Short mmCIF file of C-alpha atoms in Angstrom, two decimals:
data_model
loop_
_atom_site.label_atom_id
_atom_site.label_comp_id
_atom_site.label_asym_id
_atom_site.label_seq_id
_atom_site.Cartn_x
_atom_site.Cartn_y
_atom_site.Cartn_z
CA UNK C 23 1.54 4.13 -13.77
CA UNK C 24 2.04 2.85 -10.28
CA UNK C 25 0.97 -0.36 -10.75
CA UNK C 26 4.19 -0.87 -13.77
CA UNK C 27 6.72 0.76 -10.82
CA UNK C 28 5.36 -1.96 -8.65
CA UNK C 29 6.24 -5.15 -10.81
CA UNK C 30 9.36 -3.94 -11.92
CA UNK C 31 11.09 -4.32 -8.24
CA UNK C 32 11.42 -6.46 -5.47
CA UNK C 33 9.86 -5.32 -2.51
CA UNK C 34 10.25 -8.34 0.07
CA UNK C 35 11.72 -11.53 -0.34
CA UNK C 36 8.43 -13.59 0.05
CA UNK C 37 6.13 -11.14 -2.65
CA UNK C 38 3.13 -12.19 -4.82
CA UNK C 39 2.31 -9.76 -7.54
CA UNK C 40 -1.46 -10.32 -9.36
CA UNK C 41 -3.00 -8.45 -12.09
CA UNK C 42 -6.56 -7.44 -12.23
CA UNK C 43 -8.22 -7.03 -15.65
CA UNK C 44 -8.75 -3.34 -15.16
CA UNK C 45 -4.73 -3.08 -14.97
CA UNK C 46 -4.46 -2.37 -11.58
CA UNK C 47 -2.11 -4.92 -9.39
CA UNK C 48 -2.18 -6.82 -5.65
CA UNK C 49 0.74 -6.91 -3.87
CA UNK C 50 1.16 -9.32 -1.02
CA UNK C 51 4.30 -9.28 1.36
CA UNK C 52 5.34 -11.01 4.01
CA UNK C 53 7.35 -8.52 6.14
CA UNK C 54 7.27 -7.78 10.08
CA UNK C 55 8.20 -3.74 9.18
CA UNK C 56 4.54 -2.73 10.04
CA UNK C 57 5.25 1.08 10.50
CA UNK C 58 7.60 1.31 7.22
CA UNK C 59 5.10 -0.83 5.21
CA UNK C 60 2.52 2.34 6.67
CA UNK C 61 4.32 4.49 5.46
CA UNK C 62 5.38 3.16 2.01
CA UNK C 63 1.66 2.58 1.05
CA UNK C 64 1.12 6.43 2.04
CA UNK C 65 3.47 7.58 0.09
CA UNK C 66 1.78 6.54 -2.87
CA UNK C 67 -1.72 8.24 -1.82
CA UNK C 68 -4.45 7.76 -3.93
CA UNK C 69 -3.12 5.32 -6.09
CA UNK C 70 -2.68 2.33 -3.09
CA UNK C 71 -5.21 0.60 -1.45
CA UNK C 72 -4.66 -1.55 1.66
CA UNK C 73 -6.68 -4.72 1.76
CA UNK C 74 -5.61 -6.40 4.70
CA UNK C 75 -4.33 -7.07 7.28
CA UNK C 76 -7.11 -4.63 8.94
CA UNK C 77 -4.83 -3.59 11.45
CA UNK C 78 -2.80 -1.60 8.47
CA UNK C 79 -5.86 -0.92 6.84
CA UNK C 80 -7.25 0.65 9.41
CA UNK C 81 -3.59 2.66 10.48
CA UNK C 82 -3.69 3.80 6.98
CA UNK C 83 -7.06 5.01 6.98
CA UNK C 84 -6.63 6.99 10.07
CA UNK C 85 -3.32 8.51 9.15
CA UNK C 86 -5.21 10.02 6.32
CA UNK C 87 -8.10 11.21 8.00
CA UNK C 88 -5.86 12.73 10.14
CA UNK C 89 -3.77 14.70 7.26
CA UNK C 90 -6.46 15.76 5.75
CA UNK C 91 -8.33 17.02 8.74
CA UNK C 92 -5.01 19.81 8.97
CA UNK C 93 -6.46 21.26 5.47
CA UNK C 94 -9.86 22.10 7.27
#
């Protein structure tokens, strides 16, 4: 479902869109916009994985730890 959103737009100028054989996609983007790129990729939850750069993976990660640690 998300990954058909995803390749019908253009999210950046410079984007690369591959598909995997299990139907999922990989975007890559150029864009300096690190905190709106955050928070893009968060608002699709579940469904988005950051691979790199670490330094986002690693924001992401924690801004989800930190969400879910108000549920407990």
């Amino acid at each position: 479902e998300q990954a058909r959103y995803i390749k019908e737009r253009q999210w950046a100028k410079e984007q690369k869109i591959k598909e995997q054989k299990d139907g999922s996609i990989i975007l890559e983007i150029k864009t300096s916009g690190f905190w709106d790129v955050k928070k893009w990729v968060l608002s699709f939850g579940a469904e988005a994985r950051v691979l790199k750069p670490e330094k986002l993976r690693k924001a992401v990660i924690e801004e989800m730890k930190a969400g879910l640690a108000g549920y407990s």
